[in-house]
Tab-separated table of C-alpha atoms and ligand atoms in Angstrom:
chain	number	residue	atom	x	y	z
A	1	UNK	CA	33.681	-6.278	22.315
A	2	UNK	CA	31.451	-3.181	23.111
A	3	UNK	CA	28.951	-3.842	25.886
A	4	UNK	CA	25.477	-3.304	24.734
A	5	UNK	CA	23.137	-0.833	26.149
A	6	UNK	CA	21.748	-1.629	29.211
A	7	UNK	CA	18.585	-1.409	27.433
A	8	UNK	CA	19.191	-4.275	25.015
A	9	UNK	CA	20.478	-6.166	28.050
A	10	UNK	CA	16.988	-6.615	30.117
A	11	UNK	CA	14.868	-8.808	28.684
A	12	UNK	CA	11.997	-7.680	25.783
A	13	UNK	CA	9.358	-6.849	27.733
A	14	UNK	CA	11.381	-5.270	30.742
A	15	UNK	CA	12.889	-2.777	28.464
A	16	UNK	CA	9.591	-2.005	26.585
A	17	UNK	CA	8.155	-1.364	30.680
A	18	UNK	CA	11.506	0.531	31.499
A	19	UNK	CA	11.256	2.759	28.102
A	20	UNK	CA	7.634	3.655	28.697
A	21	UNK	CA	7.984	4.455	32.388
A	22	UNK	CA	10.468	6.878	30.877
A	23	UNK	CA	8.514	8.252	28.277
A	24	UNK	CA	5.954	8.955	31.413
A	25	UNK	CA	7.994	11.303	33.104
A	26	UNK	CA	6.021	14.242	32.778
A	27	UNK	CA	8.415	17.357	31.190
A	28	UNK	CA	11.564	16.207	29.698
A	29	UNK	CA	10.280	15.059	26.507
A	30	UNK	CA	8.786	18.166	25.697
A	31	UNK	CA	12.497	19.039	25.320
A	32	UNK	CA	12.815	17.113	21.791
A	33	UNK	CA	10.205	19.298	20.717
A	34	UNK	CA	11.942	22.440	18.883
A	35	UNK	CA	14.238	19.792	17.313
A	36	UNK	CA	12.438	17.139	15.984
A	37	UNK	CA	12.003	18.239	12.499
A	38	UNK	CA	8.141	17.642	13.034
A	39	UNK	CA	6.499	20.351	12.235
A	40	UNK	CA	8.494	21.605	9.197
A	41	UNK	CA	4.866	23.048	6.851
A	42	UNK	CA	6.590	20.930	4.200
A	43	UNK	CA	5.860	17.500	5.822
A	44	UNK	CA	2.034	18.108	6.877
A	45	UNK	CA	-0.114	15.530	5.116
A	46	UNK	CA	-4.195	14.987	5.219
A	47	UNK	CA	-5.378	10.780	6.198
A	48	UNK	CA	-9.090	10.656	5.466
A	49	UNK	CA	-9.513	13.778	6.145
A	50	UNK	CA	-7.604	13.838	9.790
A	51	UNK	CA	-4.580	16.559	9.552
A	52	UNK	CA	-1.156	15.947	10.622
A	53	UNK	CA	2.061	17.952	10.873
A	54	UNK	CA	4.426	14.768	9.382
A	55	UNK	CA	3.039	11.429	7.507
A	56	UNK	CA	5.436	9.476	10.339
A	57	UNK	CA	2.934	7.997	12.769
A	58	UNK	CA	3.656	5.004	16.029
A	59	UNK	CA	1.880	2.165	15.257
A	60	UNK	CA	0.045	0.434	17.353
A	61	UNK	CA	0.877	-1.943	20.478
A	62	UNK	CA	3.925	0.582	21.419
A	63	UNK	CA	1.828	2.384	24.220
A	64	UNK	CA	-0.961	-0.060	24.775
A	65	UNK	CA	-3.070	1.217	27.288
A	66	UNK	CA	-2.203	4.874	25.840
A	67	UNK	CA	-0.329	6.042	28.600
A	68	UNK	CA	2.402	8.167	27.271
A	69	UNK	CA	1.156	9.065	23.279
A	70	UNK	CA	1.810	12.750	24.307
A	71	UNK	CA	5.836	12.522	25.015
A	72	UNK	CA	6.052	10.098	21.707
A	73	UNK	CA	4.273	13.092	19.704
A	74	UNK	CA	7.146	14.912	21.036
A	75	UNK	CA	9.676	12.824	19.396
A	76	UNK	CA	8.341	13.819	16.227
A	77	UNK	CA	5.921	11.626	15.304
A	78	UNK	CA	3.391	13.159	13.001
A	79	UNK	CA	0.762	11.137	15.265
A	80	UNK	CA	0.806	8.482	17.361
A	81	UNK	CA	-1.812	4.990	17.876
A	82	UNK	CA	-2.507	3.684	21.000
A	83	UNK	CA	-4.135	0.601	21.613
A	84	UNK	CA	-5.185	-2.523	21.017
A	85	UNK	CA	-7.699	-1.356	23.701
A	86	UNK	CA	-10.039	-4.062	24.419
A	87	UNK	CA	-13.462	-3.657	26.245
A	88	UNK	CA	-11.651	-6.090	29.514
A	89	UNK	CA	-8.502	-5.847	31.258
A	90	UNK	CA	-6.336	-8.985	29.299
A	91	UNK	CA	-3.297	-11.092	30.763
A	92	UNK	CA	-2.635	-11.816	27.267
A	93	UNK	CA	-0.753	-15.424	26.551
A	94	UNK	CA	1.806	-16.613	28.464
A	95	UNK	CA	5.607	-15.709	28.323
A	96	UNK	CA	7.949	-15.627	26.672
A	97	UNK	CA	6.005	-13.542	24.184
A	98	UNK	CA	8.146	-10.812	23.243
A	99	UNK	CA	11.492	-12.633	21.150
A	100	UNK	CA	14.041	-10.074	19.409
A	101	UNK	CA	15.877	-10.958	16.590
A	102	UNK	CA	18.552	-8.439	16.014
A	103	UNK	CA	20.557	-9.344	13.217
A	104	UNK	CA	17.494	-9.401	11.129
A	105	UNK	CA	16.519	-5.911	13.187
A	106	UNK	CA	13.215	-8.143	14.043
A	107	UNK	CA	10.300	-8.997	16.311
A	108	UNK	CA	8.636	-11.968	16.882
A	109	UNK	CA	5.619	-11.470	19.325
A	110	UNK	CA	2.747	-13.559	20.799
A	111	UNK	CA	1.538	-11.014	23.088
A	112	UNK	CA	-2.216	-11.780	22.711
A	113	UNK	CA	-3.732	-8.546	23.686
A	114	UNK	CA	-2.333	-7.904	27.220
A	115	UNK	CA	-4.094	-4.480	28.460
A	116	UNK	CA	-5.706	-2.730	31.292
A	117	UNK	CA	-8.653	-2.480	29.113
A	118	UNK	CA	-11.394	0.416	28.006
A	119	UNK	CA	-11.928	2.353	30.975
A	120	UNK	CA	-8.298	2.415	31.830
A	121	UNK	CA	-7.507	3.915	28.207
A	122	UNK	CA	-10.204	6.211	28.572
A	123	UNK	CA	-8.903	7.906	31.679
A	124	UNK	CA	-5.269	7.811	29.749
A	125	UNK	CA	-7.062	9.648	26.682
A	126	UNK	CA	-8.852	12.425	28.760
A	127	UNK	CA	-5.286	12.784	30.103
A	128	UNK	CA	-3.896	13.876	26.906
A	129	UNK	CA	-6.991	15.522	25.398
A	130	UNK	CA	-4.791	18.195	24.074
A	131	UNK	CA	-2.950	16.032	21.913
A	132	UNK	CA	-5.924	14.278	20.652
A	133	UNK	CA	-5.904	15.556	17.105
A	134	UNK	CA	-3.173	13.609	16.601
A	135	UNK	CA	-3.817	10.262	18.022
A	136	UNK	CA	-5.419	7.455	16.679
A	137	UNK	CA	-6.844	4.337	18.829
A	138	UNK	CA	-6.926	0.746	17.810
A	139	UNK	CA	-9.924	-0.668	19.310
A	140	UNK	CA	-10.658	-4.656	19.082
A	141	UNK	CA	-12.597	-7.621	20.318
A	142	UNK	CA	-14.380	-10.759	19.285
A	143	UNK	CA	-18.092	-10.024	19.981
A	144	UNK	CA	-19.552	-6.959	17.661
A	145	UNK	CA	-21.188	-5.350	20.843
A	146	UNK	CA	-17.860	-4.898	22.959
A	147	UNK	CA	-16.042	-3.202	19.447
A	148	UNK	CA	-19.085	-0.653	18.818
A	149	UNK	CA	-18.418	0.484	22.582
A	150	UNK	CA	-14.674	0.922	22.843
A	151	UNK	CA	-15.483	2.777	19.711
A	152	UNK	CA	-17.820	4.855	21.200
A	153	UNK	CA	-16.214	5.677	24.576
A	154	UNK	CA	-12.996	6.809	23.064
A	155	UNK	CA	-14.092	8.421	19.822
A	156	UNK	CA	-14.360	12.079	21.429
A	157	UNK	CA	-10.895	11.677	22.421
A	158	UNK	CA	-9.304	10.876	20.136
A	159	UNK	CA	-8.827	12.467	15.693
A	160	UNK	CA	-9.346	8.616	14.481
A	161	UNK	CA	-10.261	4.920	15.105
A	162	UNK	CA	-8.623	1.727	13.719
A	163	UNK	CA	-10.159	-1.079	13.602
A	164	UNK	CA	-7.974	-4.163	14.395
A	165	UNK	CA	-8.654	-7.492	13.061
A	166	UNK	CA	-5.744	-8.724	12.010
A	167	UNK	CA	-3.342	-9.724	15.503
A	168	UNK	CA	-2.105	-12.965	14.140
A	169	UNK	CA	-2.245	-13.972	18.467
A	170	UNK	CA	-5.423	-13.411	19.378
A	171	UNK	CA	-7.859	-16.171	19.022
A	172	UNK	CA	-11.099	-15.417	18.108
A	173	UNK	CA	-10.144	-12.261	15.946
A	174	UNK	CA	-10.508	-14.646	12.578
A	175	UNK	CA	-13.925	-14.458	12.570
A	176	UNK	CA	-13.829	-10.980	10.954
A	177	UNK	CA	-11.812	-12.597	8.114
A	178	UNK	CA	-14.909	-13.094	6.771
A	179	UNK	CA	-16.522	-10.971	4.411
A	180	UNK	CA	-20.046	-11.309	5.952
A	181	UNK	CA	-18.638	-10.833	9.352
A	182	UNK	CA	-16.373	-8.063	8.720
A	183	UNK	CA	-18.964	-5.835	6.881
A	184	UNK	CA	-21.425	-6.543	10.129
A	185	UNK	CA	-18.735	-5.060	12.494
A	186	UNK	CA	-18.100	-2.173	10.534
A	187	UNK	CA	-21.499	-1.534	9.516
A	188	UNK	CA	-22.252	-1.424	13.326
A	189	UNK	CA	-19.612	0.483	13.918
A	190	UNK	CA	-20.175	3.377	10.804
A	191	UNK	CA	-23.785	4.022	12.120
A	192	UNK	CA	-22.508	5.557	15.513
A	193	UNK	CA	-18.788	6.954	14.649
A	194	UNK	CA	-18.149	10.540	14.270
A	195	UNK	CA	-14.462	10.124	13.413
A	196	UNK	CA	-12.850	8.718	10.587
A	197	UNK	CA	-12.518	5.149	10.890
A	198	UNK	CA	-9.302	3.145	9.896
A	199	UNK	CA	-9.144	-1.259	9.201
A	200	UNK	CA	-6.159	-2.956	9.911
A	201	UNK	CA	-5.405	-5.491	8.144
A	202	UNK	CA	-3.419	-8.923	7.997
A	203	UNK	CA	-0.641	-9.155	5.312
A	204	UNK	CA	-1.307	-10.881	2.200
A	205	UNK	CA	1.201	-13.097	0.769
A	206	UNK	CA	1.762	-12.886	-3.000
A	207	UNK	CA	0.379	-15.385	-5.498
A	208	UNK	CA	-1.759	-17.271	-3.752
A	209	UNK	CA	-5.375	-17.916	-2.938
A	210	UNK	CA	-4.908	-15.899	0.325
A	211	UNK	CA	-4.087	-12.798	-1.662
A	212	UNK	CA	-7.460	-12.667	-3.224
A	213	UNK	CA	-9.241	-13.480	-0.193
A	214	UNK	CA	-7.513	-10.270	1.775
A	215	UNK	CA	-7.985	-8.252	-1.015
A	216	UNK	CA	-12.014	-9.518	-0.583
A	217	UNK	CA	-11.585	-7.802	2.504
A	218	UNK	CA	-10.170	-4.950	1.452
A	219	UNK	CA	-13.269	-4.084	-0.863
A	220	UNK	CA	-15.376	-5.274	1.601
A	221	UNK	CA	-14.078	-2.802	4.097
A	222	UNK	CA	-14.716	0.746	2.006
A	223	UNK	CA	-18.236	-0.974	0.550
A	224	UNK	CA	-19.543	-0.868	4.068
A	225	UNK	CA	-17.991	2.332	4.940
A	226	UNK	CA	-14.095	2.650	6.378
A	227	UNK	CA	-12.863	5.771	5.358
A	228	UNK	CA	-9.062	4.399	5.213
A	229	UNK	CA	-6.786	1.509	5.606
A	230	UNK	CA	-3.939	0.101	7.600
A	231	UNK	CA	-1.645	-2.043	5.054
A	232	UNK	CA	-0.878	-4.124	7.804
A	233	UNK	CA	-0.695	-6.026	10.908
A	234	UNK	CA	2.643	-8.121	11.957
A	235	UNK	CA	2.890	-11.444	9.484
A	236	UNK	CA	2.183	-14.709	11.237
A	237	UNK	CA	5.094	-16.797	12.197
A	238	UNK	CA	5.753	-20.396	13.784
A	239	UNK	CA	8.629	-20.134	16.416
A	240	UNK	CA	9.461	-22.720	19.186
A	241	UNK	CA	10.882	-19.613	21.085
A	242	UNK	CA	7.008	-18.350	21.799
A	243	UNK	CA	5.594	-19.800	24.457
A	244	UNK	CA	2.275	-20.106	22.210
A	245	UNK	CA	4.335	-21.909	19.220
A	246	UNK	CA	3.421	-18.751	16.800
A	247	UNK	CA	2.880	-15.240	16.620
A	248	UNK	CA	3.629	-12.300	14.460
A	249	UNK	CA	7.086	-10.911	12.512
A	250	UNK	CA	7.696	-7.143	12.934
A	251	UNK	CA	10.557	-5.281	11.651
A	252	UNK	CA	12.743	-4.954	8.888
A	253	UNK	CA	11.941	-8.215	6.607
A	254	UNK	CA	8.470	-6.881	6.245
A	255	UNK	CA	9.291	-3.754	3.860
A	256	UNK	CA	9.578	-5.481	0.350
A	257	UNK	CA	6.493	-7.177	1.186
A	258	UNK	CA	4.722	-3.605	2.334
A	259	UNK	CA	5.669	-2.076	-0.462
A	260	UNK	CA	4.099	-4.749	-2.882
A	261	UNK	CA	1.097	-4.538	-1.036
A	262	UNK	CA	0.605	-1.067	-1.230
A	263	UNK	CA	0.803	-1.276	-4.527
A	264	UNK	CA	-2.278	-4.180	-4.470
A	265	UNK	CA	-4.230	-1.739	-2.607
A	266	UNK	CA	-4.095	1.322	-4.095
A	267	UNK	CA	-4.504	-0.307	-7.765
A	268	UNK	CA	-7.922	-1.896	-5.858
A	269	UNK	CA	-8.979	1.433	-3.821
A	270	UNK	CA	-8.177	4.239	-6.900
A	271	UNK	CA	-8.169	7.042	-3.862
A	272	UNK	CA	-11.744	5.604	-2.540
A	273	UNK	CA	-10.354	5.052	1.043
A	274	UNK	CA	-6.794	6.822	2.189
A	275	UNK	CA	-4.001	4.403	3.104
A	276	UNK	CA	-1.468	3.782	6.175
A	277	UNK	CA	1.308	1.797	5.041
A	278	UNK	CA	3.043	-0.180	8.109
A	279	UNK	CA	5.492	-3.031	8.005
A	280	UNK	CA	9.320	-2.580	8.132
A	281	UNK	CA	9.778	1.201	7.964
A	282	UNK	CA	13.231	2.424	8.732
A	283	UNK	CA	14.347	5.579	6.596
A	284	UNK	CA	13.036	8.350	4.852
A	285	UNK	CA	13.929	6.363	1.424
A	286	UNK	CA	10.847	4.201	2.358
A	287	UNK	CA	8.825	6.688	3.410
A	288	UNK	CA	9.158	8.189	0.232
A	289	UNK	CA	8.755	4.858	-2.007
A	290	UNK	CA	5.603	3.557	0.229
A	291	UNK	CA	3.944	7.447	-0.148
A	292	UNK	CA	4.913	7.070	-4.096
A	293	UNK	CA	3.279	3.715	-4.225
A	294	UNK	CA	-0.218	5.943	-3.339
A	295	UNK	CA	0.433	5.522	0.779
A	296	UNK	CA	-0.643	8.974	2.677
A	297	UNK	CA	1.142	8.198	6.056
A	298	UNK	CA	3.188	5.276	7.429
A	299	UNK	CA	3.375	3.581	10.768
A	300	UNK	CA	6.259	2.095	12.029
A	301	UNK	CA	7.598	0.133	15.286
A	302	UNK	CA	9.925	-2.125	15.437
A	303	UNK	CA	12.451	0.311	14.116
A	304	UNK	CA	12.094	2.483	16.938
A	305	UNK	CA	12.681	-0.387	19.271
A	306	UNK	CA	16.267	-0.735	17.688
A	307	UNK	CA	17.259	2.684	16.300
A	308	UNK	CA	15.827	4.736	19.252
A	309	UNK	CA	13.711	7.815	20.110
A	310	UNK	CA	15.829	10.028	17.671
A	311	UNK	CA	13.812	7.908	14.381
A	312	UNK	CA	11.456	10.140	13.975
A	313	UNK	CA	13.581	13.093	14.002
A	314	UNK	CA	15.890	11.632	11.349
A	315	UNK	CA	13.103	10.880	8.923
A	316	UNK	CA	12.031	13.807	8.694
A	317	UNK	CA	14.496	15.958	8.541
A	318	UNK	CA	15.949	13.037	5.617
A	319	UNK	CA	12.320	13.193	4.046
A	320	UNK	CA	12.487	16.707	3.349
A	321	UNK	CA	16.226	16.560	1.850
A	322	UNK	CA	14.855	14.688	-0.668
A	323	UNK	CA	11.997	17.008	-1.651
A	324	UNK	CA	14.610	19.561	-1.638
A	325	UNK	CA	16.733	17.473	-4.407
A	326	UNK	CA	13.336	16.482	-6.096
A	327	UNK	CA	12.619	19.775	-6.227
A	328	UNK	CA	9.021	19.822	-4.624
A	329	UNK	CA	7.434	21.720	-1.431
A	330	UNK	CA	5.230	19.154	-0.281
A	331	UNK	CA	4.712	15.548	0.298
A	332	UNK	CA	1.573	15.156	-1.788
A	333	UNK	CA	4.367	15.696	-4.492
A	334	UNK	CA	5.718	12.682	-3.619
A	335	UNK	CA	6.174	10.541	-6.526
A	336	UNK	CA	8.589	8.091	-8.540
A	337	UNK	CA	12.068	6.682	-7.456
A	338	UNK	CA	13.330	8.015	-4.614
A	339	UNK	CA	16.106	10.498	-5.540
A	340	UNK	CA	19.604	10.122	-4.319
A	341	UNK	CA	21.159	12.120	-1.818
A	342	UNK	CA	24.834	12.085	-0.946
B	401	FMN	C1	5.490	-6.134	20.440
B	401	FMN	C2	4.452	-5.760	19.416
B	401	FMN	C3	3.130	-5.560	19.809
B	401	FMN	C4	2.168	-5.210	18.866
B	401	FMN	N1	0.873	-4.995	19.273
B	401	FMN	C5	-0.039	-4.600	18.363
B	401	FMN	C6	-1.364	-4.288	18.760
B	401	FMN	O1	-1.729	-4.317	19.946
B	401	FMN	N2	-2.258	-3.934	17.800
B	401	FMN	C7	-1.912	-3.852	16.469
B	401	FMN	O2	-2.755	-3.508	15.631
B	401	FMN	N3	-0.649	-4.114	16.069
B	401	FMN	C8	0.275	-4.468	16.974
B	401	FMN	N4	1.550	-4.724	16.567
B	401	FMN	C9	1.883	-4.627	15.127
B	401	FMN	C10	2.436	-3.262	14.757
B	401	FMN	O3	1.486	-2.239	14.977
B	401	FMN	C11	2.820	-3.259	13.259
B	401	FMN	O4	1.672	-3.527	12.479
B	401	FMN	C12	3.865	-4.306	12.935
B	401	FMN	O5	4.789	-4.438	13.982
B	401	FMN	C13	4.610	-3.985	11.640
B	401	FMN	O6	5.268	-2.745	11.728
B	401	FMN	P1	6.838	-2.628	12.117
B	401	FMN	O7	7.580	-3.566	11.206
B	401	FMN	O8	7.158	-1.204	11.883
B	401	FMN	O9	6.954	-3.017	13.537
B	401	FMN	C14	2.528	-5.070	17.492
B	401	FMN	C15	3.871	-5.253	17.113
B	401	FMN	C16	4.822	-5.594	18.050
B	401	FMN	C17	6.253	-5.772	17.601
């Protein structure tokens, strides 16, 4: 039997740790640069008004405390999110946390927030200020007060905000499930933000009460002033192998249930708020059926934790082979089946 990377062999969290160390070392990722298929003119797409060079962005909770967002840009990404930032350093919940669940190319996490919090970001971001128009930062927290000022310390840094209410392991976060709540928060947070402003949100499952009650949120989101959403967070999940009991599913069983949910949204929004689609995104074939389904950009993780740093690079250069057989020049073209490609 083949022996499997040394990287699959250390436990989730050490090989997260080990892969971001290496991602830190200043230089050699700049290397990927005039080969990542990134900046082809073809692939540049406009979210809410923020400009970026491909619609493949890092979602967040890859580079937490935003420590290394400028060597995954180099990968290819079209941008990257950092964050959650909270306005305190969290431990998060106790291990194990992190559970991988390869032969569904899976996650199942419980983290729970762990970061160095705000002020460590912040010194991160000013790091990377030249990269900033193409990083986003997903800000959270359970009091109103604490969001408004992680929103307003990193907001010059940074080409967007998004708004994350929808970790399935934080307690506390639920609050802003509530219509009343959520449009305080944002409210609060619209009257003092001078960059576009994203809200993630928790999946919605399909015929059921809880469908309507997201979609609530949805509305309530662009009424009080978001100028995009993020279609959405990790879907909650009991598992004895969490320390915590439950936490959230990542990876490749969440793309049917993306792409349905795109499809919710943008027959709700009718182009009044831009859209991030995020939830099991693998190939360019996705990319193309979530941007068809009305998406602008996608985020993705998990897949990057199993396929490698090269993702990024393949979609793109995939993505625009199949504008090439569709016979269009850019990816606001993007529409209908995908075509198919030998
Ligand atoms: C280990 C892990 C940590 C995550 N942390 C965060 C986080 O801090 N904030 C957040 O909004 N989403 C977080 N997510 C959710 C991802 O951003 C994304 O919404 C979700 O994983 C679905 O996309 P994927 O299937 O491409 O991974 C996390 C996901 C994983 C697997």
């Amino acid at each position: 039997m083949a022996a499997r990377p040394l990287i699959f062999r250390l436990s989730p969290e050490s090989a997260h740790a080990a892969t971001v160390t290496a991602l830190g070392i200043p230089g050699v990722w700049n290397a990927f640069r005039p080969l990542n298929g990134a900046e082809n003119a073809r692939l540049a797409t406009t979210v809410a008004g923020i400009s970026f060079p491909n619609p493949v962005g890092l979602a967040a909770g890859f580079d937490k405390d935003c420590r290394v967002l400028g060597s995954v840009l180099h990968l290819g990404f079209g941008f990257a999110t950092g964050g959650t930032v909270t306005l305190s350093a969290r431990p998060g919940n106790p291990r194990p946390r992190v559970v991988r669940v390869p032969d569904r190319k899976a996650v199942m996490n419980s983290l729970g927030f762990p970061g160095s919090g705000l002020e460590a970001a912040v010194r991160k971001l000013q790091k990377s200020r030249k990269y900033s128009d193409r990083i986003l930062v997903s800000i959270s927290g359970t009091i109103e007060d604490e969001v408004v000022e992680c929103l307003t310390r990193t907001q010059g840094l940074v080409s967007g905000i998004e708004l994350n209410v929808s970790s399935p392991n934080t307690s506390g976060l639920r609050v802003f499930h509530e219509p009343g709540r959520l449009r305080g928060l944002i409210e609060g947070l619209v009257a003092v933000k001078n960059v576009p402003l994203f809200v993630k949100l928790p999946p919605w499952m399909r015929n059921k009460e809880n469908r309507r009650e997201m979609l609530k949120l949805v509305e309530t989101a662009v009424d009080a002033g978001v100028d995009g959403v993020v279609v959405a967070n990790t879907h909650p999940i009991e598992s004895s192998r969490l320390s915590v009991g439950n936490g959230g599913l990542s990876g490749a069983p969440l793309f049917e249930h993306t792409e349905l949910m795109i499809a919710d949204v943008q027959a709700l929004l009718q182009g009044n708020a831009d859209i991030i689609a995020c939830g099991g995104v693998t190939t360019a074939e996705q990319v193309w059926q979530l941007l068809a389904k009305g998406a602008s950009a996608i985020q993705l993780y998990t897949s990057f934790v199993y396929e490698g740093p090269g993702l990024p690079s393949r979609i793109n250069r995939r993505l625009v082979k199949l504008m090439n057989v569709a016979g269009i020049t850019t990816v606001d073209e993007i529409s209908g089946p995908v075509p198919s490609v030998r």
